[in-house]
Short mmCIF file of C-alpha atoms and ligand atoms in Angstrom, two decimals:
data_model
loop_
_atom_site.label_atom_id
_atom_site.label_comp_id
_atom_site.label_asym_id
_atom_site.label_seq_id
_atom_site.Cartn_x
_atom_site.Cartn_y
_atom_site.Cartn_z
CA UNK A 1 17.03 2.39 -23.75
CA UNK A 2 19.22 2.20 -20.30
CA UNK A 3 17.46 1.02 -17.20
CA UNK A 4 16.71 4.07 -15.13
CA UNK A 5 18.11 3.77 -11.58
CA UNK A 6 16.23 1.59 -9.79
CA UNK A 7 13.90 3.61 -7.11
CA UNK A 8 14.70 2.58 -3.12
CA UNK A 9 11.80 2.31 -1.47
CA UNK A 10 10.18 0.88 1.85
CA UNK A 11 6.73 -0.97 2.07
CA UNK A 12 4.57 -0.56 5.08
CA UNK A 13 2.03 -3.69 4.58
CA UNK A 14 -0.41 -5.31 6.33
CA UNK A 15 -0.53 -8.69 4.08
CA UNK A 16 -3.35 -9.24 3.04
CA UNK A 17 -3.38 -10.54 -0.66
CA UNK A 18 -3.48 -7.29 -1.88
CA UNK A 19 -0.34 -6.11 -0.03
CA UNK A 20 1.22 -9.51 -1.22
CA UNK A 21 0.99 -8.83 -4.98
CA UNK A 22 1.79 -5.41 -4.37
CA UNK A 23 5.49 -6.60 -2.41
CA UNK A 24 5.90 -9.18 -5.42
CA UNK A 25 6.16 -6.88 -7.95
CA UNK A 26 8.38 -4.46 -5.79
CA UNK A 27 10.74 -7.17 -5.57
CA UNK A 28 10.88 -7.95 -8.94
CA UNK A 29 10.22 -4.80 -11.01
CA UNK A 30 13.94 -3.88 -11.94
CA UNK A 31 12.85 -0.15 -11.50
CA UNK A 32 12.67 -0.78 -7.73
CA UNK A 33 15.20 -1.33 -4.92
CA UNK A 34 12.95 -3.15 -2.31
CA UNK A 35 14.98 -1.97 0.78
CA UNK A 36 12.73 -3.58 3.53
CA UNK A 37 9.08 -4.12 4.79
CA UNK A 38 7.42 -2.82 7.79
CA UNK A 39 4.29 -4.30 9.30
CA UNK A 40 1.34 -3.01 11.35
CA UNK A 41 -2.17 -4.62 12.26
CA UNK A 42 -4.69 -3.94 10.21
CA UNK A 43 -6.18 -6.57 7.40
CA UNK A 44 -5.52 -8.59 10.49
CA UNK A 45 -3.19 -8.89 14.05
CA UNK A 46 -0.24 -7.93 13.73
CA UNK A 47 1.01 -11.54 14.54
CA UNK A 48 -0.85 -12.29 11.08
CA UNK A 49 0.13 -9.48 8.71
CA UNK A 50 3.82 -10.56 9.78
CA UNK A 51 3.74 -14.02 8.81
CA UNK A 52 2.20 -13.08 6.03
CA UNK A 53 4.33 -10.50 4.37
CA UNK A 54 7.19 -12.97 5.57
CA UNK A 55 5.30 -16.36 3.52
CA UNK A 56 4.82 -14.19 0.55
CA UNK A 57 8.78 -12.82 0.08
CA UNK A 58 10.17 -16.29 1.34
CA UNK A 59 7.94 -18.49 -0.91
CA UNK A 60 8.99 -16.22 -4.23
CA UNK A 61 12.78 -16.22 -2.73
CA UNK A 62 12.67 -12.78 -0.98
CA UNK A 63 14.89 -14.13 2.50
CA UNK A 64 16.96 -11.40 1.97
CA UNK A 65 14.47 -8.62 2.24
CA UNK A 66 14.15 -7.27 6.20
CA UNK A 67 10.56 -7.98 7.47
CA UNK A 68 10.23 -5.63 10.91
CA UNK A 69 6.78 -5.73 12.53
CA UNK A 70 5.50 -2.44 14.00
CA UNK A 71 2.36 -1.54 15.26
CA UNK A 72 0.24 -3.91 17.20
CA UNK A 73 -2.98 -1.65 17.44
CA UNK A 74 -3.94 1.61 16.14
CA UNK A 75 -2.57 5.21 17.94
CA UNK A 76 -5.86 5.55 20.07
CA UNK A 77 -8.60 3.36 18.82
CA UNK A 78 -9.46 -0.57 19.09
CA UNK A 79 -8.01 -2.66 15.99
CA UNK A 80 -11.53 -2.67 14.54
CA UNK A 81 -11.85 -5.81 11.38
CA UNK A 82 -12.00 -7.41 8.65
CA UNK A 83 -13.54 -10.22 8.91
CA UNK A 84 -13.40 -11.86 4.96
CA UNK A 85 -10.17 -13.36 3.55
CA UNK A 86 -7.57 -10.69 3.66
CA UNK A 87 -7.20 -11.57 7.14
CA UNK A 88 -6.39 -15.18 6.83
CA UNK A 89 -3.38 -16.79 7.32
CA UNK A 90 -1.31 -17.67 3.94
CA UNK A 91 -0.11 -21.08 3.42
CA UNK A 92 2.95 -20.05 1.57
CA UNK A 93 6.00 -21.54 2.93
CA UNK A 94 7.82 -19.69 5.64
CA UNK A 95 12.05 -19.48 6.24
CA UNK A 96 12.84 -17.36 8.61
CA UNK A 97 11.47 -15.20 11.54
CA UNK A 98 11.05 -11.31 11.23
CA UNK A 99 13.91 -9.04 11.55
CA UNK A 100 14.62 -8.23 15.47
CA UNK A 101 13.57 -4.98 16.36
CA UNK A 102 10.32 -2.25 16.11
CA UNK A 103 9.25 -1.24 12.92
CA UNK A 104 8.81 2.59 13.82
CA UNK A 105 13.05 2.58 14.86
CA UNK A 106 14.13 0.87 11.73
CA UNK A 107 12.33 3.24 9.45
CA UNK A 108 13.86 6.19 11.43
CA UNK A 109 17.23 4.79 11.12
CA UNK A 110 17.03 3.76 7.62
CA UNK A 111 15.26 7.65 6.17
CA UNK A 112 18.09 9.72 8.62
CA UNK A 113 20.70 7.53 6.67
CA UNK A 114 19.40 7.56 3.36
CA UNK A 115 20.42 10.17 0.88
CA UNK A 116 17.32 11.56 0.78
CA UNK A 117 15.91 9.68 -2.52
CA UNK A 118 13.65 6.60 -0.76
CA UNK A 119 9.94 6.75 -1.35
CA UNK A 120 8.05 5.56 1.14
CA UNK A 121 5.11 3.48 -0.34
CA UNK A 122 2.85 2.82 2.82
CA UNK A 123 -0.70 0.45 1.63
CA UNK A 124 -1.82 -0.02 5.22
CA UNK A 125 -2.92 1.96 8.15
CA UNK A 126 -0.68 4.61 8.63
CA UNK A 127 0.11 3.87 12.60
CA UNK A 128 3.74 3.68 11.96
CA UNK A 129 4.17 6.34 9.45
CA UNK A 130 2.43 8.37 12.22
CA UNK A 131 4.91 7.06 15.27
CA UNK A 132 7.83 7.05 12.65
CA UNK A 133 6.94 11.06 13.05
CA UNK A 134 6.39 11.32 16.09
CA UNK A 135 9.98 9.44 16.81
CA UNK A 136 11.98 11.59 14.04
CA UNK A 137 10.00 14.88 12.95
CA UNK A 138 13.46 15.24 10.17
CA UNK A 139 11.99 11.93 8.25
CA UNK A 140 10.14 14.49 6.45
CA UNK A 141 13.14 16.37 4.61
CA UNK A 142 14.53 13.02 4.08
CA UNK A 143 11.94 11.02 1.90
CA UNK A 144 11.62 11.84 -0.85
CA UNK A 145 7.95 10.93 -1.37
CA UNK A 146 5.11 9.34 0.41
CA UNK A 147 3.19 7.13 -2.36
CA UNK A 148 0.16 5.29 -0.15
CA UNK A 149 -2.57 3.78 -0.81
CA UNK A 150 -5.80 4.89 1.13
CA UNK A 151 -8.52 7.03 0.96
CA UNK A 152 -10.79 8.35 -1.83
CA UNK A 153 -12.36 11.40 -3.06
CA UNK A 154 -15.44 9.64 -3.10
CA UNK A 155 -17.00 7.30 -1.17
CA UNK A 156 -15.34 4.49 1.14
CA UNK A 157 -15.31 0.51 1.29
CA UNK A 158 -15.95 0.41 5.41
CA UNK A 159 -18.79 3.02 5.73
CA UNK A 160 -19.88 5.61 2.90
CA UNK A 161 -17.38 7.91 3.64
CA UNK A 162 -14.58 5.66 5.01
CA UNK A 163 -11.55 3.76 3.18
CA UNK A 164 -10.26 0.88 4.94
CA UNK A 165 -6.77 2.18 5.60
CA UNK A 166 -7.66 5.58 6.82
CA UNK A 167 -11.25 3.67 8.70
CA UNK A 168 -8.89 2.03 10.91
CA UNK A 169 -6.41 4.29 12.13
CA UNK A 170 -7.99 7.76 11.43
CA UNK A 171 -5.85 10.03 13.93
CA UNK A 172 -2.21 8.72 12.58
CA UNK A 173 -3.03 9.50 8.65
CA UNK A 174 -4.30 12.64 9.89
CA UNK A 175 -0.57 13.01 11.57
CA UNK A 176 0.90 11.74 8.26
CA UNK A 177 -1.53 14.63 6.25
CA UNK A 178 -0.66 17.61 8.37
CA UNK A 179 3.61 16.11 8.17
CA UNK A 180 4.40 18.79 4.86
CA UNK A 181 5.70 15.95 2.97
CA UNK A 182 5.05 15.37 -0.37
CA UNK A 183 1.87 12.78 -0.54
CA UNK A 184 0.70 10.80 -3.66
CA UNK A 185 -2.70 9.15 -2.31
CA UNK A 186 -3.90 6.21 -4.41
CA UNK A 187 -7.32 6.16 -3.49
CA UNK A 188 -10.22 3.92 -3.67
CA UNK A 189 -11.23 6.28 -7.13
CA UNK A 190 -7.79 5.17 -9.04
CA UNK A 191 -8.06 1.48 -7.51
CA UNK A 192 -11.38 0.70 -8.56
CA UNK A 193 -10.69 1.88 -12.34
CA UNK A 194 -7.49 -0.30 -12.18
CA UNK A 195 -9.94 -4.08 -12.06
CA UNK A 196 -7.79 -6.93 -13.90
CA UNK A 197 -10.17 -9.16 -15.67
CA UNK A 198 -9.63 -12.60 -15.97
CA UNK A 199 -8.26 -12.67 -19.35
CA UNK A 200 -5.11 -10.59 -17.92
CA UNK A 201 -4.88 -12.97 -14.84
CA UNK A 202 -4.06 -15.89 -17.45
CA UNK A 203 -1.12 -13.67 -18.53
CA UNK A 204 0.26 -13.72 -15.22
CA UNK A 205 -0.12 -17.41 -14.62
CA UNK A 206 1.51 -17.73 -18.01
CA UNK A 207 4.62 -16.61 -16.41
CA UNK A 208 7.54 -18.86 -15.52
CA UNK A 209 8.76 -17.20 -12.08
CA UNK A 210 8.06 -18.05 -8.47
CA UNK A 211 6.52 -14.64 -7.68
CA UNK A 212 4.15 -14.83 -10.71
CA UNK A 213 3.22 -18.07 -9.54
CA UNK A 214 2.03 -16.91 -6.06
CA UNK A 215 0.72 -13.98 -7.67
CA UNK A 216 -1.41 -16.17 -9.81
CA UNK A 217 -3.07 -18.49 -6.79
CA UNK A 218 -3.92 -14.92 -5.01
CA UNK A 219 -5.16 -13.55 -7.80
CA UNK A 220 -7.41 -17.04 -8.46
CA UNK A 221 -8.54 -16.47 -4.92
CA UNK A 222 -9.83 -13.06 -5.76
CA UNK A 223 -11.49 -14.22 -9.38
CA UNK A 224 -13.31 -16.59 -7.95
CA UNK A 225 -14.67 -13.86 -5.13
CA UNK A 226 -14.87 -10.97 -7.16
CA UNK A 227 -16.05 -12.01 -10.73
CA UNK A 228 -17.29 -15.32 -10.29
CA UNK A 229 -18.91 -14.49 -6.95
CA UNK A 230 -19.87 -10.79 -7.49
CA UNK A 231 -20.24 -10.69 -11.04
CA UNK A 232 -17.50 -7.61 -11.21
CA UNK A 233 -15.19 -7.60 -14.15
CA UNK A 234 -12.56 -7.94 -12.97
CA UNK A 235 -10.21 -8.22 -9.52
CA UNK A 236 -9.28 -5.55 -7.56
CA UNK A 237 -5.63 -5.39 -5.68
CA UNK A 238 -5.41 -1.84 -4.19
CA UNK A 239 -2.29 -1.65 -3.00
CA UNK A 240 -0.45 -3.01 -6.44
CA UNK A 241 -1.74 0.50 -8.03
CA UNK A 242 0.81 2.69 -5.48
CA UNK A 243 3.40 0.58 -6.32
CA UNK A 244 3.15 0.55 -10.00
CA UNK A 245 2.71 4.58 -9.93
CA UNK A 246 5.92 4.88 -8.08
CA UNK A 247 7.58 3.26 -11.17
CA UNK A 248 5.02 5.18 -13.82
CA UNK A 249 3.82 7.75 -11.92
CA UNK A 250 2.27 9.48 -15.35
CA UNK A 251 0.12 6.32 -15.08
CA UNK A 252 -2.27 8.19 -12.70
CA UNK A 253 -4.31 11.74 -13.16
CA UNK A 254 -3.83 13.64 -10.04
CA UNK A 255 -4.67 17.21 -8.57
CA UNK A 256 -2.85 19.03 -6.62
CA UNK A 257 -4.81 20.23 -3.21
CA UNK A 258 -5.37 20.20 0.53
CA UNK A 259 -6.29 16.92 1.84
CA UNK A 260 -7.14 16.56 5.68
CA UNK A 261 -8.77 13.89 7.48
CA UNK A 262 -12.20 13.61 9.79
CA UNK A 263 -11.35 12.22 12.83
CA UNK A 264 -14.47 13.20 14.85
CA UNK A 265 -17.66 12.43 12.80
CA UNK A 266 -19.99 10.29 13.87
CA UNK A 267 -20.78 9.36 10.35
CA UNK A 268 -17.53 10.32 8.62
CA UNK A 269 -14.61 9.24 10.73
CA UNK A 270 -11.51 8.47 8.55
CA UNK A 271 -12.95 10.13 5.51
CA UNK A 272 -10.25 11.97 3.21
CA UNK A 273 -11.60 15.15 3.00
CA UNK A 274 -10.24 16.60 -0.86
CA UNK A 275 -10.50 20.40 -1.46
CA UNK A 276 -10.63 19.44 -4.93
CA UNK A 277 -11.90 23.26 -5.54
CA UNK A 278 -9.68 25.42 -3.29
CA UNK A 279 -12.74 26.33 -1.04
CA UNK A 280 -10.55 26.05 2.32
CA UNK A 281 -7.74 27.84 0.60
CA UNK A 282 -5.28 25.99 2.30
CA UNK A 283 -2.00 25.05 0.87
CA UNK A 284 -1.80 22.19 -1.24
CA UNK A 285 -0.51 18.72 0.62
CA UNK A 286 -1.52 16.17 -1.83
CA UNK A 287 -1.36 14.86 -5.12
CA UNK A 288 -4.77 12.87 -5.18
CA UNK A 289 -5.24 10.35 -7.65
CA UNK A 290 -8.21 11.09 -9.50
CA UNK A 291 -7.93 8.17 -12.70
CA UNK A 292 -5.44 5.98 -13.86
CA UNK A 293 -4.43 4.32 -17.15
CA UNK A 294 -4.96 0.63 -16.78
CA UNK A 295 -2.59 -0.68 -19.68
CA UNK A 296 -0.02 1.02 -18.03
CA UNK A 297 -0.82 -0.09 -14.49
CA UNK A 298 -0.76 -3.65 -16.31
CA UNK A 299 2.36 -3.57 -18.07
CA UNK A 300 4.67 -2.32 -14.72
CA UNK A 301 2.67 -5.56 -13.26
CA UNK A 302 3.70 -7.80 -15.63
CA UNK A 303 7.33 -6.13 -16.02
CA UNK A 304 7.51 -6.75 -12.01
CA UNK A 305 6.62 -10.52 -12.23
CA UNK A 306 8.67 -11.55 -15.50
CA UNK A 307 11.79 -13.20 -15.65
C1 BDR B 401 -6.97 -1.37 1.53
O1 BDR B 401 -7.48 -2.08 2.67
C2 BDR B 401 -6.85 -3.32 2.78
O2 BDR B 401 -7.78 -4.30 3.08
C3 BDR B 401 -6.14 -3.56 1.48
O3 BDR B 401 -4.96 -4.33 1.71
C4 BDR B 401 -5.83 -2.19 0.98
O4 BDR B 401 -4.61 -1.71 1.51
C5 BDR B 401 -8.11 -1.17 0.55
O5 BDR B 401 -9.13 -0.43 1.14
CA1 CA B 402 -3.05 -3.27 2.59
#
């Protein structure tokens, strides 16, 4: 069968291993055309997230992929943390400095030129995506999609109600919510059905190319953390789920409803708030991932990191 035209898309990271595996199989996968990577604080500064999305491509041979660092702190709040090892710095080796200019510019410029197909795949706080709108309100017509990872339907992973990603920067995805875009949101319910166990980790590390490589030392890290440590079954890389369900998007279950975000709760602030039954009977803004078909996710991971 033909190769489909590959997809152009743009990454909005804030490396973090996670985001790392997640940009190594966009470069690879020969369904995507990696067209650049935007930064913002969030895992950790924005100093940090920088040199680490620019370690990660450089070290697998990525020089030629624009790295443009955006956001230093979140639209109206304090950068608040994580503390554990997504915010560390990577030891990959480093070639080059990040592309010269603002993140929020380039992403304008790039979407008004575009031809209207790039998917924007954003698997960090959504503080750019937010000024990006604020800049150019026409971005919307012009992407073609918004796949991101954050949120959940249920639960969080920084307080009961709270994803990371929306936690930190509640007011922008808000912005990015209300835009009239066309949303995919790969929450915490799809990412936590998606664990790799160790068994599929030695698959990866079986590969022979530079990315798989790295991918298998971050992926070590996070055995030895996650299923050694914790006892879970297996490792957990959020934001490698958006990107493989921008090449398979039938890998996911979604519905189709009105998603907003709490922004003034005491308790709740940055919960994704899913009218999964229609009660507010407002239109529809999101497809919300609801399950996802792990031998799928697997196989775009592995067709990402081959030779
Ligand atoms: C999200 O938060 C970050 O720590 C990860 O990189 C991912 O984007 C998961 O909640
Ligand atoms: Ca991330």
């Amino acid at each position: 069968m033909p190769t489909p035209m590959p997809t152009p898309i743009i990454l909005d990271v804030d490396t973090g291993y996670d985001d790392a595996v997640a940009m190594l199989i966009a470069a690879g996968h020969p369904e995507i055309e990696l067209l650049g990577v935007t930064t913002v604080a969030g895992n950790a500064p924005l100093d940090v997230t920088t040199d680490n999305t620019l370690r990660t491509l450089d070290a697998a041979g990525y020089t030629n992929i624009p790295v443009i660092a955006g956001a230093h702190r979140p639209l109206v709040r304090e950068l608040g943390g994580s503390t554990d090892a997504q915010s560390q710095h990577f030891r990959f080796s480093k070639k080059r400095a990040a592309t010269p200019g603002y993140a929020v510019d380039w992403l304008v410029e790039m979407i008004m030129a575009s031809d209207g197909e790039i998917v924007l795949v954003p698997l960090a706080p959504l503080t750019n995506i937010a000024l990006a709108l604020y800049k150019e309100p026409a971005i919307v017509e012009k992407v073609k999609k918004v796949v991101l990872m954050g949120g959940a339907v249920h639960g969080g992973n920084m307080t009961p109600t709270a994803e990371f990603n929306i936690w930190i920067d509640p007011e922008a995805a808000r912005i990015v919510w209300q835009a009239g875009w066309p949303i995919t949101m790969v929450g915490l319910d799809v990412t936590s059905r998606a664990l790799i166990p160790p068994d599929d980790v030695a698959q990866v590390k079986a590969l022979a190319t530079d990315r798989a490589r790295i991918t298998g030392e971050l992926l070590d890290f996070c055995v030895q953390r996650e299923v050694v440590g914790w006892g879970k079954p297996g490792v957990q890389i959020f934001d490698a789920c958006a990107v493989a369900a921008v090449v398979d998007p039938g890998m996911l279950t979604t519905h189709h409803c009105f998603v907003d975000v709490e922004t003034t709760g005491t308790l709740t602030a940055g919960m994704t708030v899913c009218d999964l039954e229609g009660l507010t009977e407002k239109p529809a803004n999101c497809h919300v991932g609801l399950d996802i078909d792990y031998s799928r996710f697997f196989r775009v991971m592995m067709e990402g990191l081959e030779g």
